[in-house]
XYZ file of C-alpha atoms in Angstrom:
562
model
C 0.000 0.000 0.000
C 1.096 3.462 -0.091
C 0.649 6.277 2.473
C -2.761 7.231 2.408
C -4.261 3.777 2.474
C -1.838 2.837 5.459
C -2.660 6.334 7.141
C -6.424 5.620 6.617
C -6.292 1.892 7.478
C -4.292 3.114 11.184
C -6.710 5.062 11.794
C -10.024 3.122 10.746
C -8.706 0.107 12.452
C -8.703 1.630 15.997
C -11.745 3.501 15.508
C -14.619 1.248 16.385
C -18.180 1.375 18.075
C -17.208 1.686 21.409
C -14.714 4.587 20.097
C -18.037 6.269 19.972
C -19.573 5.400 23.658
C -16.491 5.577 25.010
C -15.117 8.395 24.064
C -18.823 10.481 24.444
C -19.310 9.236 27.020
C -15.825 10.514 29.118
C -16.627 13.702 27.650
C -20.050 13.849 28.610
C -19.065 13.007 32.382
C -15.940 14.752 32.609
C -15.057 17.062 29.909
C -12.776 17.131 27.245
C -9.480 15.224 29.294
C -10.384 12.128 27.857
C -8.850 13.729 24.539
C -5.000 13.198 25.422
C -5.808 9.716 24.391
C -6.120 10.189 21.224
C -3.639 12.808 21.057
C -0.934 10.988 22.788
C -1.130 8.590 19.939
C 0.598 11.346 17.448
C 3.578 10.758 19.275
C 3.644 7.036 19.294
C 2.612 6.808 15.725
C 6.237 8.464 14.940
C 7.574 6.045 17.142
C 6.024 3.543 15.046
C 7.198 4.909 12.098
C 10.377 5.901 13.183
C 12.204 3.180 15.727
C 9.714 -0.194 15.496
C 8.681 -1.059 11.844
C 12.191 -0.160 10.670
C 13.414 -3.550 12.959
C 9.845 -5.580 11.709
C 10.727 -4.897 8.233
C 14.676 -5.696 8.698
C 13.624 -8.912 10.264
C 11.221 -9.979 8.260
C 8.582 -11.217 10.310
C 5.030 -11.459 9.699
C 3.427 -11.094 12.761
C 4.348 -9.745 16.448
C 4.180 -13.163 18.081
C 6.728 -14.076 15.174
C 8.982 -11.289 16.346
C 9.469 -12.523 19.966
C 9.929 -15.574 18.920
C 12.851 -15.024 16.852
C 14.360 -12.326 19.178
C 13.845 -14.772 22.100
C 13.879 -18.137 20.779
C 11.925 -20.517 22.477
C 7.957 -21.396 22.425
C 7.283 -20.276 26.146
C 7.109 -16.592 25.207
C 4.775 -16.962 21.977
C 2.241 -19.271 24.191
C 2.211 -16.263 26.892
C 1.622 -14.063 24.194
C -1.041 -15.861 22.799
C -2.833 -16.578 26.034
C -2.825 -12.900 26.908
C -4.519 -11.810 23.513
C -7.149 -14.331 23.995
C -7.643 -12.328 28.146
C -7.535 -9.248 26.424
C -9.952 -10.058 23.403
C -12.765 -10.999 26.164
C -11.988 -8.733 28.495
C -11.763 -5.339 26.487
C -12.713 -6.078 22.709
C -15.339 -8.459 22.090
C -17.179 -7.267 25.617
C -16.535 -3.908 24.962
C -17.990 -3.872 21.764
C -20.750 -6.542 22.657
C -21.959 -3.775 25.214
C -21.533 -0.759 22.862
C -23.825 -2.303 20.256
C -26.418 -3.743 22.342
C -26.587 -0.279 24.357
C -27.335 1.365 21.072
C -29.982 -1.597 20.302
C -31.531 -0.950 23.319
C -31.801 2.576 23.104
C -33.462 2.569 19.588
C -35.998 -0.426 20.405
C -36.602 0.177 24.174
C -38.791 -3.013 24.329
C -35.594 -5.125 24.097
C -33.264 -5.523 27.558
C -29.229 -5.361 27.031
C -29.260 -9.420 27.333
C -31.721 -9.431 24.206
C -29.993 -7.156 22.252
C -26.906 -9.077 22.774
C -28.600 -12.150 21.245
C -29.937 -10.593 18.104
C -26.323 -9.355 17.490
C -24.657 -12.137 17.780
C -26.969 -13.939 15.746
C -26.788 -11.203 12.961
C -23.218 -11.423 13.383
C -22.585 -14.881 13.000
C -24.206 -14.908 9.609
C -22.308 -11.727 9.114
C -19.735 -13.452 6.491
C -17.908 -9.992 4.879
C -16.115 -8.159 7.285
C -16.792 -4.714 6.332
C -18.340 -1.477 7.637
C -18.419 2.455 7.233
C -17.485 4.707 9.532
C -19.147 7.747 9.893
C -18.924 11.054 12.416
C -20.861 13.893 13.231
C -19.094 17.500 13.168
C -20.225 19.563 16.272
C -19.554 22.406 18.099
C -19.700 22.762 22.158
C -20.271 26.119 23.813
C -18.247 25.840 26.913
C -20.517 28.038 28.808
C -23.615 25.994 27.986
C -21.654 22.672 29.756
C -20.950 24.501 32.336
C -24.199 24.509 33.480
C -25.711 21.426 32.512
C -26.001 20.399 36.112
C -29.541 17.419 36.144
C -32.276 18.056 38.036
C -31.280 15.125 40.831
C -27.842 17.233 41.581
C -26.689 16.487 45.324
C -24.112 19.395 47.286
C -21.324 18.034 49.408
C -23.404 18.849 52.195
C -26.325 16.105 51.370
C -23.748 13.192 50.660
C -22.202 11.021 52.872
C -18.820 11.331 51.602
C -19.039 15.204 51.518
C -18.449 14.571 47.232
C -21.116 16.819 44.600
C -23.122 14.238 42.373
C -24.027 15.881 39.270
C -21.785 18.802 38.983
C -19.700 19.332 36.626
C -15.762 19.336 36.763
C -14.234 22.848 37.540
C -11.592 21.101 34.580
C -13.687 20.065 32.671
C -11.944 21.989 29.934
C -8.538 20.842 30.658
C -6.645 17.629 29.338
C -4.042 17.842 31.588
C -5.199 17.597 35.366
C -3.756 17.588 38.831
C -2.025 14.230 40.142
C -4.990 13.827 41.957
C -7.444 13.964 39.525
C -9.968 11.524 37.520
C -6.668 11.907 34.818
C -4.291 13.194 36.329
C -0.927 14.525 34.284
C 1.700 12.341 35.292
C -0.439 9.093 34.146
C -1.406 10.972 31.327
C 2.151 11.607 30.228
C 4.060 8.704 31.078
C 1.787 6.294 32.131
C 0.150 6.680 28.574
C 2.791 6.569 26.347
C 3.748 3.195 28.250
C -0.050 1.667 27.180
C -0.485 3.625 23.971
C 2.992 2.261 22.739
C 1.741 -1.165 23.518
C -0.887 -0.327 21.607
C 0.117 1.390 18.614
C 3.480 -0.053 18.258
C 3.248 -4.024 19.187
C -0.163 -4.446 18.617
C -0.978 -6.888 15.200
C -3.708 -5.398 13.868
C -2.372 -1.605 13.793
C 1.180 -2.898 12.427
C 0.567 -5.010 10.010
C -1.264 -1.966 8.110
C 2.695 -0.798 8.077
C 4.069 -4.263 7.311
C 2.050 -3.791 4.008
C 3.214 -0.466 2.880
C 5.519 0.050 -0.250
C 8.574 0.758 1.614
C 9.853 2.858 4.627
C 9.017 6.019 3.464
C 5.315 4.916 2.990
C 5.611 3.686 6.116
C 6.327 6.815 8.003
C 4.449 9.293 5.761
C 1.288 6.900 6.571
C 1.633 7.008 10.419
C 2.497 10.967 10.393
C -0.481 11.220 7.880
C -2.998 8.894 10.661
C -1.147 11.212 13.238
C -2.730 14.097 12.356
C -6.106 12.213 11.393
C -5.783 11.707 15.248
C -6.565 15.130 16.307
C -10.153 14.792 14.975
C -11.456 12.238 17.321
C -11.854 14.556 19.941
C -14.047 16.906 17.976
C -15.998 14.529 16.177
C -16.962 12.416 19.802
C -15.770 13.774 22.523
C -17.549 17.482 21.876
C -20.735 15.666 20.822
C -20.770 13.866 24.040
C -20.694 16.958 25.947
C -23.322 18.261 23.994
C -25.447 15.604 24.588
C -25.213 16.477 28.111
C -26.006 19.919 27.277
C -29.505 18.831 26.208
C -30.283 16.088 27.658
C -28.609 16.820 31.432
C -30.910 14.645 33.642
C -30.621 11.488 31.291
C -26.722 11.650 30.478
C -26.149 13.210 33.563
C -28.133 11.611 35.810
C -27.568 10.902 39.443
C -30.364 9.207 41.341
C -29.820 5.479 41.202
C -33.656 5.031 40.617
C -33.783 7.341 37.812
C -30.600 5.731 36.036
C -31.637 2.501 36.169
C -35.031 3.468 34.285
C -33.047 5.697 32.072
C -29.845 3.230 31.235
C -30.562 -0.052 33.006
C -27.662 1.241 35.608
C -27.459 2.344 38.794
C -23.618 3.940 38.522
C -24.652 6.119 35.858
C -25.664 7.103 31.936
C -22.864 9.184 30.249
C -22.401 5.795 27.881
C -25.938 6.809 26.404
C -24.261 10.047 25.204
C -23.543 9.620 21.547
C -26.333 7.021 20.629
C -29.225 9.476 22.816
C -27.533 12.545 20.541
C -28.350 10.247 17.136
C -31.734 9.021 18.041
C -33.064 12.015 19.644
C -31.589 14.757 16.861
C -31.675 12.676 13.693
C -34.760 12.645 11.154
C -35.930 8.645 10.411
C -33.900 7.825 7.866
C -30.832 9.285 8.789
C -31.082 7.748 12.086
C -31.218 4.267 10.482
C -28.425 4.620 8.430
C -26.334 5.746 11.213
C -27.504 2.976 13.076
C -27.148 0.218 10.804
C -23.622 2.254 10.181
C -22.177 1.684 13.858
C -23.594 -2.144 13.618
C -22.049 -2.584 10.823
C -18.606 -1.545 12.045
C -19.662 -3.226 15.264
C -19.947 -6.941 13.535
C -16.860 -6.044 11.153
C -14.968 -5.378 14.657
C -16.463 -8.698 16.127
C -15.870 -10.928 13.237
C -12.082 -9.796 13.119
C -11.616 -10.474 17.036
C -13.441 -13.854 16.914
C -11.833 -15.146 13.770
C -8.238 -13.496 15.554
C -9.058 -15.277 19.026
C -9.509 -18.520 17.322
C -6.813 -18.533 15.051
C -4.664 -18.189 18.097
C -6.047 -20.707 20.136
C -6.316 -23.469 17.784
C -2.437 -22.676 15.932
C -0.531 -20.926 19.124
C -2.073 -23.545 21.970
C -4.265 -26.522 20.919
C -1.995 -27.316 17.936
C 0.961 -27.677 20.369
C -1.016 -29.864 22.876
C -2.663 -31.769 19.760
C 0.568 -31.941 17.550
C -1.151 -35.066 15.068
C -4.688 -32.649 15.485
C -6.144 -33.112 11.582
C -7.476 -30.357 9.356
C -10.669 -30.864 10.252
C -10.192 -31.359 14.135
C -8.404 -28.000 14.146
C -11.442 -26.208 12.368
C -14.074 -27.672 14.727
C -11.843 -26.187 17.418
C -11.466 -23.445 16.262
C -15.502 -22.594 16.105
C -16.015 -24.076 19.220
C -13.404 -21.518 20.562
C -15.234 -18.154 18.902
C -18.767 -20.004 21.009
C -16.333 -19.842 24.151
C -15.283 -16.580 23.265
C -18.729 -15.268 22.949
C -19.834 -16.751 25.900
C -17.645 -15.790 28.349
C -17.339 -12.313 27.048
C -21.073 -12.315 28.156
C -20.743 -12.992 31.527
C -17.990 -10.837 31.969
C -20.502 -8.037 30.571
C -22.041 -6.952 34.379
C -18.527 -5.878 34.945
C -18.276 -3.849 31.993
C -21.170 -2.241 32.724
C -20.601 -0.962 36.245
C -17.203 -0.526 36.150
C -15.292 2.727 36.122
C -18.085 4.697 37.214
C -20.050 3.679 34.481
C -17.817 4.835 31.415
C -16.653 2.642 29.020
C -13.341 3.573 27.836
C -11.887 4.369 31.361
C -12.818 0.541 31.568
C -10.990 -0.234 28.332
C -8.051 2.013 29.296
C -7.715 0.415 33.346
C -7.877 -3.341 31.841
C -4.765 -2.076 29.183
C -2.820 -1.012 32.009
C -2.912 -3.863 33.829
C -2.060 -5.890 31.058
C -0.290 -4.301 28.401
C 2.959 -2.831 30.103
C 4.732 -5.995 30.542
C 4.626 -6.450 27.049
C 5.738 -3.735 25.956
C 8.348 -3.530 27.647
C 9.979 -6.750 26.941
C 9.265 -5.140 23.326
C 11.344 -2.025 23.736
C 14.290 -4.172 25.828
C 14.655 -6.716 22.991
C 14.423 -4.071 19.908
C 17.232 -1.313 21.708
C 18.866 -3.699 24.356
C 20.524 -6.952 23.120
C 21.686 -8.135 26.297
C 18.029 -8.984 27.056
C 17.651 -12.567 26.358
C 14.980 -15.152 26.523
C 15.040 -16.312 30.604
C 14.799 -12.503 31.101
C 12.066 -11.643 28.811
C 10.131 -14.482 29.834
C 9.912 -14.037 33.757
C 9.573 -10.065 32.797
C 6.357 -11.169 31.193
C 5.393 -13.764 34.021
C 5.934 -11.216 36.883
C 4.475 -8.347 35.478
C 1.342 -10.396 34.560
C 0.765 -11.719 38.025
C 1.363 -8.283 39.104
C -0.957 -6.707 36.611
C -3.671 -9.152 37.201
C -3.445 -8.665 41.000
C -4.190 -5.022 40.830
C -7.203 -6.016 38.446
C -8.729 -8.589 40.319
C -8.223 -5.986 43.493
C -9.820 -3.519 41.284
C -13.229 -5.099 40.425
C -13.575 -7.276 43.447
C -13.810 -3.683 45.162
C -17.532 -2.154 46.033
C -18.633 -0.454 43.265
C -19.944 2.746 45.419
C -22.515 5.237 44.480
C -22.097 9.069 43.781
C -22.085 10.316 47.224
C -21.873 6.775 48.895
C -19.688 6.578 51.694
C -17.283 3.121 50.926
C -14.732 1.778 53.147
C -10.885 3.371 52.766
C -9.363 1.434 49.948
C -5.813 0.334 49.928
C -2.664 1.994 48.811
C -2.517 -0.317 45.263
C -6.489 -0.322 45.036
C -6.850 3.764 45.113
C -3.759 4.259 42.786
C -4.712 5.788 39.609
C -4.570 2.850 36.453
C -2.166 5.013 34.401
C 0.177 5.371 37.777
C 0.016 1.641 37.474
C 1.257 1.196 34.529
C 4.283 3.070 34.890
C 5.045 1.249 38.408
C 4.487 -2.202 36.538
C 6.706 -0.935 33.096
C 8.840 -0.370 35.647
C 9.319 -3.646 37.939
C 9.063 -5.325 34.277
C 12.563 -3.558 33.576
C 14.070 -4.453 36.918
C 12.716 -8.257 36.644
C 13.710 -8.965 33.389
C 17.434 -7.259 33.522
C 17.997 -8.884 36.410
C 17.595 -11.940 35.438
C 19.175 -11.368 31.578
C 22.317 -9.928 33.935
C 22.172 -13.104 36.053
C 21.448 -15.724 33.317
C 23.960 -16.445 30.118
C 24.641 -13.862 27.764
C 23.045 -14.689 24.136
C 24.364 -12.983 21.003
C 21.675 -11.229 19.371
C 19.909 -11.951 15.867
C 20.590 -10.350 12.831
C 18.283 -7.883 12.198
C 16.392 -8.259 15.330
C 17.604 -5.341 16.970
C 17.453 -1.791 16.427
C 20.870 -1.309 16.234
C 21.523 -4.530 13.571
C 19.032 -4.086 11.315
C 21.109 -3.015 8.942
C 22.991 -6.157 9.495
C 23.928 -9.004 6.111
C 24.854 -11.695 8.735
C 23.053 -14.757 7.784
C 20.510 -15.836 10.526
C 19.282 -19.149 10.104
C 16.120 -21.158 11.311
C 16.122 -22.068 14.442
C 14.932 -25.683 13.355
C 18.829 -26.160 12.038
C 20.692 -25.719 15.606
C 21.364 -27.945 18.166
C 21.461 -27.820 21.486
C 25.365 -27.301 22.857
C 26.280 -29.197 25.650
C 25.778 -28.582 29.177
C 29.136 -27.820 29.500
C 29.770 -25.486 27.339
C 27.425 -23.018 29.216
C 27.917 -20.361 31.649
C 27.453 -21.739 35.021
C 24.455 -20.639 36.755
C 23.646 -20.377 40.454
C 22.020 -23.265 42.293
C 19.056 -20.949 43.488
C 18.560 -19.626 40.060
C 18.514 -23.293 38.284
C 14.961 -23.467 40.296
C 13.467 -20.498 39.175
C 15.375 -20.578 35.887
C 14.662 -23.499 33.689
C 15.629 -23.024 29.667
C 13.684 -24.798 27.027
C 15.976 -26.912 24.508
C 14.755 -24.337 21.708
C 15.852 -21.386 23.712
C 19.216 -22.629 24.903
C 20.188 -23.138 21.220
C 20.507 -19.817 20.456
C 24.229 -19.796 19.637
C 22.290 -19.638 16.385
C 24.109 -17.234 14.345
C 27.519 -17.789 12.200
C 29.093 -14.128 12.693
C 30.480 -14.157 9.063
C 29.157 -12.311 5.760
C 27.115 -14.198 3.488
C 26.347 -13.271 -0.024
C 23.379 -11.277 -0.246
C 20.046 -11.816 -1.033
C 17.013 -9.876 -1.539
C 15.617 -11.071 1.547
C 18.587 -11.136 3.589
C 19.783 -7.445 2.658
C 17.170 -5.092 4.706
C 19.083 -2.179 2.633
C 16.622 -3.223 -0.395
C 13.822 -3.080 1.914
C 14.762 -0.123 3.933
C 15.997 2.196 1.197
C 14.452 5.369 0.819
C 14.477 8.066 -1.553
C 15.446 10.846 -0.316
C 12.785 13.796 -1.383
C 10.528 10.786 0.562
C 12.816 10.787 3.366
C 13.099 14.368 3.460
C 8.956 14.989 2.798
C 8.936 12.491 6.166
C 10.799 14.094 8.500
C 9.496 17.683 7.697
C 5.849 16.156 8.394
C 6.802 14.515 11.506
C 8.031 17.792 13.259
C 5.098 19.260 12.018
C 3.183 16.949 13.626
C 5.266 16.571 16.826
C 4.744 20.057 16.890
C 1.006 20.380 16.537
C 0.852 17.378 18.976
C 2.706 19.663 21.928
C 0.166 22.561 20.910
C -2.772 20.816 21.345
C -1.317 19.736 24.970
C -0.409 23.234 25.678
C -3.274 24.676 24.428
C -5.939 23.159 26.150
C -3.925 22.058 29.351
């Protein structure tokens, strides 16, 4: 592909349904911070760009499971990996999306209940063959003035609460993305903790970079993720303003406080904001146009669905049940495989009641806490192996392994906490419980780093790959399959503490990674990554000029509305 098809396909692949709730919904309950999300990701699309695809391209591998793989040989790593994308397709995507669409269901047929809605989708979607859809926007303007006072009818003061908090007012920053540490976002989580998640996202994630796998060359490449960069800013116009609007005129639905009077307006007790953007549509819209619009989200709904089932699957049946069932025939593997999207489905439904009254009822601070409980580990094993070669497989893997028991401790602490009314006075949570999810995830990033150079310091140096580092991918070493080494003998290995041989125990794939022959090789097409990461230079020079253009509008933005 060239640029703009890789720009548009960025950005159309992380827009989805519950892009719409989600984002109108934060903005409806708590103005316009919920923007640095999608503004953060200008910077991390350059980082795409710039430091990651050049190594995936060099490498030449296919997919990101592929990448870790090579770096760290060994099939421990690739079977976490695929385990955690199944945890994170239930617990964030298909969910996420399963609620979205059904909310909107709901809305426009009120005789249906969330449950019902969820069955006629998933029926519709499972004869839902093409994956396809359109995505469409609405161009708004908010009057801050107008927000300011869109205070519901069921408003409580400090003084009639039992935890001396307002319910129903409206944020005294409510026009601010960058907040006080304090705060429902606060700054430092929004800088740091942010990039650490968004990188995951944008920069290890499949689905966004294999749009940059397919480009032309390098140059397409970056111009494409400056070009989806900039499409970036628009989000927060095109939802987040609309859901504050929505507010504006209709305060004592989206707004609402009263526990009775949500429930009859949402089917929830914590609150409405998620109604935002589909209330807006059905409410504002003339007939027609509010079926299009409708069968419009669906539509990207069961495109979003049929990707994430057909995903899950694939990595169940090839990453996990083909290892445990290596004779597993054709057939056997495809019965599996639907029997896996059934599981899929119905676990993501019973997770749904936590979806909907977590995070104070709004959906992408639910999508965002799950990330950061799960995503950092990753990505940080990502980052060591790409710009640190002493990182080596024993480290990367118990980096993983710690930080997910960590991760998954804070989250089952999180949602096995009392999910309190506005107002409700709850007992004092602990230290971990109260801390903020994007302070999280720079505290688990961070014991990642410790975990897995301590134990890569500790554990037998490994030489690098070829064109697996940042630093090598300009390398015309030859780097063979891993299927052609040997193990060496024990005794040719570094000797390694007693105490660590218990904690510490090396597959036969990984400990053959004296897998390179440090001598030139003639080269070939697909051993030379100079043929695949030339660039022209006006294209070079046309994507660098647009990058500190956008580096610079992304710092603006930040400034401007901080």
């Amino acid at each position: 592909m060239w640029f703009l098809p890789v720009a548009f396909s960025l950005y159309s692949s992380n827009i989805g349904s519950s892009s719409f709730i989600g984002l109108a919904g934060s903005g409806a309950a708590a103005g316009i911070a919920v923007g640095v999300f999608e503004w953060n990701a200008m910077i991390c699309l350059l980082m795409l760009g710039w430091l990651f695809v050049p190594v995936y391209l060099a490498s030449g591998i296919k997919t990101m499971p592929e990448f870790l793989q090579r770096r760290f040989p060994g099939e421990r790593i690739q079977l976490y990996l695929a385990v955690l994308s199944l945890f994170i397709y239930i617990f964030t995507k298909i969910s996420a999306d399963l609620f979205s669409g059904s909310l909107f269901i709901s809305l426009a047929i009120p005789q249906l209940n969330l449950y019902v809605a969820i069955i006629i989708l998933l029926s519709i979607t499972a004869a839902y063959s093409v994956a396809g859809g359109l995505k469409a926007v609405i161009y708004v303007e908010a009057l801050w003035a107008k927000y300011n006072c869109s205070i519901p009818s069921d408003y409580l003061s400090p003084q009639e609460t039992a935890n001396g908090a307002a319910c129903g007012a409206v944020r005294a920053d409510f026009d601010h993305v960058l907040r006080a540490p304090d705060a429902d976002l606060p700054w430092p989580g929004a800088i740091f903790g942010l990039t650490i998640i968004a990188t995951w996202y944008w920069c290890t994630d499949q689905v966004l970079v294999q749009r940059c796998l397919a480009a032309k060359n390098l140059s397409h490449v970056k111009l494409g993720c400056v070009i989806a960069g900039l499409i970036k800013v628009t989000p927060v116009f095109l939802m987040v303003f609309p859901g504050m609007i929505s507010r504006i005129l209709f305060t004592d639905e989206v707004a609402c406080v009263d526990p009775d009077n949500c429930k009859s307006v949402c089917n929830s007790r914590i609150g409405c904001s998620n109604i935002a953007y589909p209330t807006l549509i059905l409410r504002l819209l003339p007939a027609g146009l509010r079926g299009m619009l409708m069968a419009v989200m669906l539509a990207a709904l069961m495109s979003s669905l049929t990707s994430t089932f057909n995903s899950g699957a694939t990595l169940f049946t090839l990453d996990i049940y083909a290892k445990i069932r290596k004779n597993a025939s054709q057939a056997e593997l495809l019965i599996v495989s639907r029997l896996t999207m059934l599981a899929l489905c119905g676990i993501s439904i019973l997770w749904l009641p936590i979806v909907q009254n977590s995070s104070d009822g709004q959906l992408f601070d639910y999508i965002q806490a799950i990330t950061s409980y799960l995503g950092p580990p990753v990505v940080t094993i990502f980052v060591l192996g790409i710009f640190w070669p002493r990182c080596n497989e024993p480290g990367a893997f118990w980096g993983l392994l710690c930080g997910l028991v960590i991760g998954l401790s804070k989250m089952l602490l999180e949602f096995t906490q009392p999910t309190g009314l506005c107002g409700e006075a709850l007992p004092n949570p602990t230290v971990l419980a109260k801390m903020h999810y994007l302070h999280f995830a720079i505290l688990l990033a961070f014991l990642t780093v410790i975990i897995a150079v301590t134990v890569s310091l500790l554990t037998r140096d490994r030489k690098f790959l070829p064109r697996m580092t940042y630093w090598t991918r300009f390398s015309n070493k030859k780097r063979k399959s891993i299927t052609e080494f040997k193990t060496k003998e024990e005794n040719t290995r570094a000797e390694v503490p007693k105490w660590l041989k218990c904690l510490i125990r090396e597959n036969k794939t990984s400990s053959s990674e004296e897998m390179i022959e440090e001598q030139p090789v003639q080269k070939k097409e697909h051993e030379d990554p100079s043929e695949i990461l030339r660039e022209e230079k006006s294209w070079n020079i046309a994507a660098n000029l647009t990058a500190v253009f956008l580096a610079v509008a992304c710092v603006f933005l930040h400034a401007y509305f901080a």
